[in-house]
PDB file of C-alpha atoms in Angstrom:
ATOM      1  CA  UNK E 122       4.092-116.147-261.068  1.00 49.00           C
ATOM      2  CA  UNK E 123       3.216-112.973-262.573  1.00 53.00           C
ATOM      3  CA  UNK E 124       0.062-112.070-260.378  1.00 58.00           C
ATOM      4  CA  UNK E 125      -1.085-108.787-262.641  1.00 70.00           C
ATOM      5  CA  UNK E 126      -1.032-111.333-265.396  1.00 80.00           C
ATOM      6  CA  UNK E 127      -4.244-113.458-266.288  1.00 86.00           C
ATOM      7  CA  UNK E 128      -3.809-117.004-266.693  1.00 88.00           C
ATOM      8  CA  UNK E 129      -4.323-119.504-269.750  1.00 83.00           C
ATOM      9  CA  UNK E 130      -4.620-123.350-269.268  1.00 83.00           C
ATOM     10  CA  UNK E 131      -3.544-125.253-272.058  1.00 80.00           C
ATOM     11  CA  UNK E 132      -4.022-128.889-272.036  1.00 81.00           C
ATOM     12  CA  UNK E 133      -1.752-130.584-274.566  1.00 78.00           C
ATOM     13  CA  UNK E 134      -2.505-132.286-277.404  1.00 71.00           C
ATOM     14  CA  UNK E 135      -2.273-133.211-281.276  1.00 67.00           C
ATOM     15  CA  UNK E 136      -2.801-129.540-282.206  1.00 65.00           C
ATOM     16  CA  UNK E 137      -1.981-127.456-278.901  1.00 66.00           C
ATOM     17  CA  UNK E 138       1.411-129.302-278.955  1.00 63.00           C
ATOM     18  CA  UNK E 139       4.082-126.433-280.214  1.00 63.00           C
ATOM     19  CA  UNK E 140       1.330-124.628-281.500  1.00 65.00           C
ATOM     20  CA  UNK E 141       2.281-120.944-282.771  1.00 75.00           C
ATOM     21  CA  UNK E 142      -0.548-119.568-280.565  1.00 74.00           C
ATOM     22  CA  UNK E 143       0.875-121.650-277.581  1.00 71.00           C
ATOM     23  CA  UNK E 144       3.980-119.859-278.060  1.00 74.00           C
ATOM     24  CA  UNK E 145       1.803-116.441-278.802  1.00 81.00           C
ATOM     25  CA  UNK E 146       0.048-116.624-275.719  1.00 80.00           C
ATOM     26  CA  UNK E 147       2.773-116.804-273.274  1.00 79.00           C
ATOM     27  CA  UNK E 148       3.837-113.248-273.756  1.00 81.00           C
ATOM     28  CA  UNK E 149       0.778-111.981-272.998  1.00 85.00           C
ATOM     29  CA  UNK E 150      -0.226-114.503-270.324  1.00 86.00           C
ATOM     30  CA  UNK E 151       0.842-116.781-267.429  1.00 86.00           C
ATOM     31  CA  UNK E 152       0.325-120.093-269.429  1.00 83.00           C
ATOM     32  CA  UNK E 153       0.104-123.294-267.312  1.00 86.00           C
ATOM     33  CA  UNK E 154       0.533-126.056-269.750  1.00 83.00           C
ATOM     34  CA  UNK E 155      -0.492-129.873-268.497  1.00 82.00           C
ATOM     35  CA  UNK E 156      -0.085-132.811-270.762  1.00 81.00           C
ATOM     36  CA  UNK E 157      -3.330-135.181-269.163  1.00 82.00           C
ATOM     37  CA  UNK E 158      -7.447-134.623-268.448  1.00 79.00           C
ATOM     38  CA  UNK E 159      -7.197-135.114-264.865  1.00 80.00           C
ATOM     39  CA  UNK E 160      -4.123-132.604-263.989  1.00 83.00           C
ATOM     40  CA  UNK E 161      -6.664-129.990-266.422  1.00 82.00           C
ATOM     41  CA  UNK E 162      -9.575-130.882-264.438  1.00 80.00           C
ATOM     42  CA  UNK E 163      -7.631-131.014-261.334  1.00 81.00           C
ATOM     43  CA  UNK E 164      -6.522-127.196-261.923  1.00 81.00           C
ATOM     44  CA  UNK E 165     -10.148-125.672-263.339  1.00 79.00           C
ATOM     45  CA  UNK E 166     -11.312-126.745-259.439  1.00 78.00           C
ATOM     46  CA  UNK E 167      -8.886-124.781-257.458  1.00 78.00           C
ATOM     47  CA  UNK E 168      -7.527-122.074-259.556  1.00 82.00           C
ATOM     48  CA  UNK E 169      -9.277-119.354-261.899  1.00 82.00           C
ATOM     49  CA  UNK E 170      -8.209-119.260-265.359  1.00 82.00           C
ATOM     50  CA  UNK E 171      -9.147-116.718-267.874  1.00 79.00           C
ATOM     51  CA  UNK E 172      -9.379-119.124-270.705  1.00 80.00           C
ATOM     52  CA  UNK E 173      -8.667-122.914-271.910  1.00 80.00           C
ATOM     53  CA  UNK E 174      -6.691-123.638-274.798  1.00 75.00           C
ATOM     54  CA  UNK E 175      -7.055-127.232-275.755  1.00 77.00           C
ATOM     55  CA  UNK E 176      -8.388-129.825-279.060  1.00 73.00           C
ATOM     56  CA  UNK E 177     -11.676-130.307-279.561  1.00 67.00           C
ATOM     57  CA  UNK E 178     -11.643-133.792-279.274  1.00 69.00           C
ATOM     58  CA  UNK E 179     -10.737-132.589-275.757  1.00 70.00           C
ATOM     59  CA  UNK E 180     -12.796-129.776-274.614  1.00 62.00           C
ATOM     60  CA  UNK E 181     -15.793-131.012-274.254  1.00 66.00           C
ATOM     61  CA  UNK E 182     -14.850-133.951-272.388  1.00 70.00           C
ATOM     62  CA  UNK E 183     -13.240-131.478-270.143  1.00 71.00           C
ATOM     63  CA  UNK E 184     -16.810-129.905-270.012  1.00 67.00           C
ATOM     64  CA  UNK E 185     -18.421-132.123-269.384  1.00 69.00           C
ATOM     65  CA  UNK E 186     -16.179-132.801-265.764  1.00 66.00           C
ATOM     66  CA  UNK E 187     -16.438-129.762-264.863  1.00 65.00           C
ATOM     67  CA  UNK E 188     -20.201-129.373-265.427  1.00 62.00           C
ATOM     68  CA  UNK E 189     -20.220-133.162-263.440  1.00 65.00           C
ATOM     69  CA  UNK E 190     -18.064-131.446-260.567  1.00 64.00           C
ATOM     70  CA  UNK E 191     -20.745-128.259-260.317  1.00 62.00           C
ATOM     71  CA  UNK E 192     -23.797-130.549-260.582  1.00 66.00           C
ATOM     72  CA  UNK E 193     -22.215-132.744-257.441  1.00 70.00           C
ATOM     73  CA  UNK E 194     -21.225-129.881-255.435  1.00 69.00           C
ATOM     74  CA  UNK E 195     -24.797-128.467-255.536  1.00 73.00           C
ATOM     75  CA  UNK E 196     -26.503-131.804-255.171  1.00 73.00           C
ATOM     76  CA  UNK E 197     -24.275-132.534-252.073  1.00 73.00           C
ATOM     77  CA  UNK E 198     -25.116-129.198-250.505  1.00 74.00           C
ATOM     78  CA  UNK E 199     -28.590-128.974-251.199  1.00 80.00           C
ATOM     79  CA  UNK E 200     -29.968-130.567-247.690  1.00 83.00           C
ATOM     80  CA  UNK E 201     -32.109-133.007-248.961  1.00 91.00           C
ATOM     81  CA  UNK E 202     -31.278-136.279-249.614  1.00 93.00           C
ATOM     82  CA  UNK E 203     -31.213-136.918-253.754  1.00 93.00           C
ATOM     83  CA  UNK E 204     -31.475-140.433-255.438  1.00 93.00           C
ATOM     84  CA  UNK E 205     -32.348-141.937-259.247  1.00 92.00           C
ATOM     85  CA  UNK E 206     -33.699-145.183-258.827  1.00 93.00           C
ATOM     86  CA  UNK E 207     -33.557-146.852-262.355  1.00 90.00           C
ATOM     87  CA  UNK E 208     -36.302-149.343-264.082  1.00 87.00           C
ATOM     88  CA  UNK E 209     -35.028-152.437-262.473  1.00 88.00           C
ATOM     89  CA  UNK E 210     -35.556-150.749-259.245  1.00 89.00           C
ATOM     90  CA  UNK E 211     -32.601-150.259-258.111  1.00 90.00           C
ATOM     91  CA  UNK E 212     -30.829-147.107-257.000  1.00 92.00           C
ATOM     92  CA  UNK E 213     -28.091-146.115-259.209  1.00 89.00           C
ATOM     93  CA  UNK E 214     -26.942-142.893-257.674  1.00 88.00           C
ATOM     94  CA  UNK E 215     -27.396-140.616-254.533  1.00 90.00           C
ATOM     95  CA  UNK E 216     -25.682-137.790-253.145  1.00 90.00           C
ATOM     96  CA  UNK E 217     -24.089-137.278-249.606  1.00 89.00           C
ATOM     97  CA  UNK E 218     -27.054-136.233-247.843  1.00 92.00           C
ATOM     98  CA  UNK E 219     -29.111-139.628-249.279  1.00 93.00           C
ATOM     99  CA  UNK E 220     -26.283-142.038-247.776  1.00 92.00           C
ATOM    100  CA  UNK E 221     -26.462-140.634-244.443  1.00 93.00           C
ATOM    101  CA  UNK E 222     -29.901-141.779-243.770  1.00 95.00           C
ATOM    102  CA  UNK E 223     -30.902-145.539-242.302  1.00 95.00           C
ATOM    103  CA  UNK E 224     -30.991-148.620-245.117  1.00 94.00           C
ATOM    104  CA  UNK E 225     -34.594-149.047-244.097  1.00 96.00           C
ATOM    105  CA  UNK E 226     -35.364-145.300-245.480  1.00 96.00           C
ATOM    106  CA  UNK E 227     -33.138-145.859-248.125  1.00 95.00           C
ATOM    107  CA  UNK E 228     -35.420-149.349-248.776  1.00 96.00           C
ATOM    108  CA  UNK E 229     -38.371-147.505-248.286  1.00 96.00           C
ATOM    109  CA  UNK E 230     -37.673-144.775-250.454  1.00 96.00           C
ATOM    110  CA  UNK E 231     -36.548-147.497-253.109  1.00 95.00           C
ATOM    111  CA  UNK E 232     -40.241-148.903-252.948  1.00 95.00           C
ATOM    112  CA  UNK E 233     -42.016-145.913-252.998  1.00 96.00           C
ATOM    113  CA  UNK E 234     -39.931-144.747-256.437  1.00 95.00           C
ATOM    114  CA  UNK E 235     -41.197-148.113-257.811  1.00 95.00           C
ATOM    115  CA  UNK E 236     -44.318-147.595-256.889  1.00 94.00           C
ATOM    116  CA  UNK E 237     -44.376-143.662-258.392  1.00 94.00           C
ATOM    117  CA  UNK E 238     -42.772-145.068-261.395  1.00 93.00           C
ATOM    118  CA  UNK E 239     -45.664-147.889-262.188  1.00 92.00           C
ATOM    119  CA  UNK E 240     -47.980-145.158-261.821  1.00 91.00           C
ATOM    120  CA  UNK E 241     -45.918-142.810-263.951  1.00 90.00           C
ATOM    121  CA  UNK E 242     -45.840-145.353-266.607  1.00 88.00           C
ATOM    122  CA  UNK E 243     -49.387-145.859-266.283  1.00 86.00           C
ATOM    123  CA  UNK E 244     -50.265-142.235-266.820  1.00 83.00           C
ATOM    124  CA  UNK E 245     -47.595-141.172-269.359  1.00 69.00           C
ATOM    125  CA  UNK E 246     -48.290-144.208-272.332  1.00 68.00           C
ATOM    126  CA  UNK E 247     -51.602-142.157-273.953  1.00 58.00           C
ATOM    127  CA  UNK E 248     -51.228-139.579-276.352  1.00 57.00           C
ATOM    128  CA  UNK E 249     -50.111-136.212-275.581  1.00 54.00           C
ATOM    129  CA  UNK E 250     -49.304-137.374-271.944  1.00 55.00           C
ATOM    130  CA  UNK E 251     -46.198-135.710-271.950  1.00 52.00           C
ATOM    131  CA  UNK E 252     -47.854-132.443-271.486  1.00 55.00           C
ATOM    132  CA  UNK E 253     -51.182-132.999-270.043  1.00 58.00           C
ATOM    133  CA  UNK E 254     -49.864-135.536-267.144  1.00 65.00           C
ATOM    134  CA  UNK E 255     -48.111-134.631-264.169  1.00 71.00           C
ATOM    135  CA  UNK E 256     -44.608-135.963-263.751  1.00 83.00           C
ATOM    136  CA  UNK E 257     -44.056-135.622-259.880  1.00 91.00           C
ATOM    137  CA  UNK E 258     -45.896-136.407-257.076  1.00 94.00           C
ATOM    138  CA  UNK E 259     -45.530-135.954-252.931  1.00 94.00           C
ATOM    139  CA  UNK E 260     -45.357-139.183-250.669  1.00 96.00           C
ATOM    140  CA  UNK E 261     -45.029-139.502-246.988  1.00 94.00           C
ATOM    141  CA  UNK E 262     -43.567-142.243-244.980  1.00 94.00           C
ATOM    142  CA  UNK E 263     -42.798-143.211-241.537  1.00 94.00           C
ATOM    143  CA  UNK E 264     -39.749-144.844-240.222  1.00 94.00           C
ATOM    144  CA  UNK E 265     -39.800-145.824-236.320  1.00 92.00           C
ATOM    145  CA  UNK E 266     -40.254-142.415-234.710  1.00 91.00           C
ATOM    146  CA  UNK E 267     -38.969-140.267-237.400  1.00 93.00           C
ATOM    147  CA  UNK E 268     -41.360-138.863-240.427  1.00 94.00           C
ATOM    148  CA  UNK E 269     -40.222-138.376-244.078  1.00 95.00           C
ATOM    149  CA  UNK E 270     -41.219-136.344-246.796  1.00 94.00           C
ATOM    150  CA  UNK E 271     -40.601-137.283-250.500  1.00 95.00           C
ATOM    151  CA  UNK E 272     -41.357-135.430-253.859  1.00 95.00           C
ATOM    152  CA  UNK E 273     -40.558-138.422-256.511  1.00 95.00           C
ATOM    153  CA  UNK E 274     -40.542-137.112-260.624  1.00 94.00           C
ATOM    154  CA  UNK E 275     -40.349-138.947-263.849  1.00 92.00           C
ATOM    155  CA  UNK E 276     -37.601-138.997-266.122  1.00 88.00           C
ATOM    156  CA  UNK E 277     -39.380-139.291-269.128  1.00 85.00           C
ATOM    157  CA  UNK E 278     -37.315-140.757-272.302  1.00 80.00           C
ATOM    158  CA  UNK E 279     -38.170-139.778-276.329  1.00 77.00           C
ATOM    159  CA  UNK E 280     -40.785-142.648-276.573  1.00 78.00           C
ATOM    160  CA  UNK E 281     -42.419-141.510-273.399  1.00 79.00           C
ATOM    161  CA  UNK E 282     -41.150-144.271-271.465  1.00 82.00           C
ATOM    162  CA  UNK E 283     -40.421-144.319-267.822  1.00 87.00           C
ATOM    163  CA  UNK E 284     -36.487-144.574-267.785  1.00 87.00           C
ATOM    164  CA  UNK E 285     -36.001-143.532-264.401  1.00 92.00           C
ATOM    165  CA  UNK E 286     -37.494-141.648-261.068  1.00 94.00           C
ATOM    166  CA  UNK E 287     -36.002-139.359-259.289  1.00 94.00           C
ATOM    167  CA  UNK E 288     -36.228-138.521-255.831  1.00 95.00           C
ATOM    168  CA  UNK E 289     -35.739-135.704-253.411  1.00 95.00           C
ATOM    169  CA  UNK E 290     -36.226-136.825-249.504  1.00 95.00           C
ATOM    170  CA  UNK E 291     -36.300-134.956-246.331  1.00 94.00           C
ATOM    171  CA  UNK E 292     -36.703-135.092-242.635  1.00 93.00           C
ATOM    172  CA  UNK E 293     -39.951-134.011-241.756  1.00 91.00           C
ATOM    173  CA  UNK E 294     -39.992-134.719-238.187  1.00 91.00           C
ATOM    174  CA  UNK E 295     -40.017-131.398-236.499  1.00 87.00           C
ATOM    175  CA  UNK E 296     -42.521-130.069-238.830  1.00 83.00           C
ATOM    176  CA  UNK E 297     -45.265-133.241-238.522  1.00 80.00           C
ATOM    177  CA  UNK E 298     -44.885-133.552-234.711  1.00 81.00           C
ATOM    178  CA  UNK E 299     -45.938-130.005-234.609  1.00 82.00           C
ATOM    179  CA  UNK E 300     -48.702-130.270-236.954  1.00 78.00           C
ATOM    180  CA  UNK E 301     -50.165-133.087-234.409  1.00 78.00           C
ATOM    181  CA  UNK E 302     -49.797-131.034-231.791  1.00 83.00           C
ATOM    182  CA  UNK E 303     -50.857-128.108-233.234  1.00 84.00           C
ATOM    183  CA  UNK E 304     -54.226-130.957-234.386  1.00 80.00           C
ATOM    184  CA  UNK E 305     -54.255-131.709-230.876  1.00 80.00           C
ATOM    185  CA  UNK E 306     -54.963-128.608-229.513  1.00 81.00           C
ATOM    186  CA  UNK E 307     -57.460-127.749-232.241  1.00 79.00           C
ATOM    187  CA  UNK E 308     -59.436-130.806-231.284  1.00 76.00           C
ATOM    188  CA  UNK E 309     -59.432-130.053-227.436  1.00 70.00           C
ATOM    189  CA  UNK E 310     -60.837-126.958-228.199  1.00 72.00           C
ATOM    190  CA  UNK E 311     -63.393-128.004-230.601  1.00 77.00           C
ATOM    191  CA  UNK E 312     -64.703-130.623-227.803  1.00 71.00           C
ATOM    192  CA  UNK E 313     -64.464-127.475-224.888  1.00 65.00           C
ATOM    193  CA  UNK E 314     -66.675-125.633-227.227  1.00 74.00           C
ATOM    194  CA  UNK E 315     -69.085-128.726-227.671  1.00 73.00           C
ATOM    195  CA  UNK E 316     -68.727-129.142-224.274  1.00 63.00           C
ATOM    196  CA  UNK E 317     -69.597-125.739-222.843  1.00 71.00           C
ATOM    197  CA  UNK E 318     -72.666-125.251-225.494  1.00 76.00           C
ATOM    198  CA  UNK E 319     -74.230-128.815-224.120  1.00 72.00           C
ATOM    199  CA  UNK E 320     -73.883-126.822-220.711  1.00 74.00           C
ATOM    200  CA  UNK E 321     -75.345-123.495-221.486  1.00 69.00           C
ATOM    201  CA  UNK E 322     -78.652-125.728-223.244  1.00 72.00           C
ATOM    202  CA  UNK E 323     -79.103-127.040-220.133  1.00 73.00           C
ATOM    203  CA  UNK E 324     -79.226-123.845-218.132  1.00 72.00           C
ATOM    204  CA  UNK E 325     -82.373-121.469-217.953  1.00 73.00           C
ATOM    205  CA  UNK E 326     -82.825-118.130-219.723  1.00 74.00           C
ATOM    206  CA  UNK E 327     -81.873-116.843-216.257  1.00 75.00           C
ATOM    207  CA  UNK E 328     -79.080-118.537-215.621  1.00 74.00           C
ATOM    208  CA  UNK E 329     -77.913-118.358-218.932  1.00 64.00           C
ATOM    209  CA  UNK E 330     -77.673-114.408-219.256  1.00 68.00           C
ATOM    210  CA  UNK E 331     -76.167-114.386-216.243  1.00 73.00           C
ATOM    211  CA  UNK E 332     -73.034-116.429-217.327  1.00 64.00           C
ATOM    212  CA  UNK E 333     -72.837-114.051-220.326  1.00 64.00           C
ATOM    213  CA  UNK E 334     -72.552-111.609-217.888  1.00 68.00           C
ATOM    214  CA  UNK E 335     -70.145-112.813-215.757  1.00 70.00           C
ATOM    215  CA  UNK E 336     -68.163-113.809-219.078  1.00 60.00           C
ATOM    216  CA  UNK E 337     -68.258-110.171-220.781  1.00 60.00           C
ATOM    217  CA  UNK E 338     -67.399-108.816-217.210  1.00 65.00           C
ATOM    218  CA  UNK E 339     -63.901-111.472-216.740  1.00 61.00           C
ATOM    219  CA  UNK E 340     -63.066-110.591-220.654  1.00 56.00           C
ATOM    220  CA  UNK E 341     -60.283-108.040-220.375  1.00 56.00           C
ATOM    221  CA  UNK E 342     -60.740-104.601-221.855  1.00 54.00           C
ATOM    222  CA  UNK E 343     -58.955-103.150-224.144  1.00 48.00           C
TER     223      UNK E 343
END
């Protein structure tokens, strides 16, 4: 292989067969020539190519595999678990991330998407819902001792229907258990300030300007 020469897929068929520019393009270029839509698609992922010479009854199914392959890689790397739960309620696709976690998230998930979508459906079938009515919304659910956060959206079809929901899933643990005690500590300090203020009402004027003192002269200085 000529490697200061750029390279030219060609995936055979009715018209790329023996073609004059077939034969054109090979003094110019490396051209790899494959006779089948997997060995093309099977290429495009590992090696660059400058161009792809093929039919058009073939090119955009080749597209479309390739645009399949991108939109899997970045759903599978994403973090977040990814479904589509369909209108029968039942999940037709996830990525990597989705499969990992527990059936009874994956059932609870399931539910909540039917839920979202019978409100969806519910909210979308006046006129001019399509742009006045939101099409996602935020849940939160609890599985044993772990917390989950999920942003569900409509997939909304041409007559406004409901056709699927999709949703987007994440482990919120670390996060919530944080919040509550971050909560907690907000709350003991609330009640030490309700508690110290019941004390200081009970004290005399004396008494109490004499804790203020002793409290301004404990405060460290700057």
């Amino acid at each position: 292989m000529d490697n200061d020469r750029q390279s030219i897929l060609i995936l055979s068929g009715r018209s790329t067969r023996q073609h004059p520019v077939t034969l054109a393009l090979s003094q110019f270029f490396e051209v790899v020539t494959v006779e089948r839509m997997d060995e093309a698609l099977a290429l495009l992922r590992t090696r660059d190519f400058h161009a792809v010479f093929a039919d058009v009854g073939d090119f955009l199914p080749l597209e479309r595999g390739l645009v399949g392959d991108k939109s899997s890689l970045i759903l599978n790397t994403i973090g977040e678990g990814v479904c589509i739960v369909d209108s029968d309620g039942r999940c037709s696709w996830s990525n990597d991330r989705m499969r990992k976690f527990t059936p009874e998230v994956m059932d609870r998930v399931r539910q909540i998407c039917n839920q979202a979508r019978t409100l969806f459906s519910s909210i979308h079938s006046g006129p001019g819902a399509e742009t006045t009515q939101p099409r996602s919304k935020k849940y939160a659910l609890q599985v044993d001792d772990r917390y989950y956060e999920l942003m569900a959206s409509a997939v909304v079809g041409d007559k406004n229907d409901i056709r699927q929901v999709v949703a987007v899933v994440w482990d919120a643990t670390s996060s919530r258990k944080l919040q509550q005690k971050l909560d907690a500590i907000d709350a003991a300090g609330r009640e030490l300030a309700r508690l110290e203020s019941e004390a200081i009402a009970k004290l005399v004027p004396g008494d109490r300007l004499k804790l203020l003192r002793d409290k301004s002269s404990a405060s460290p200085r700057t």
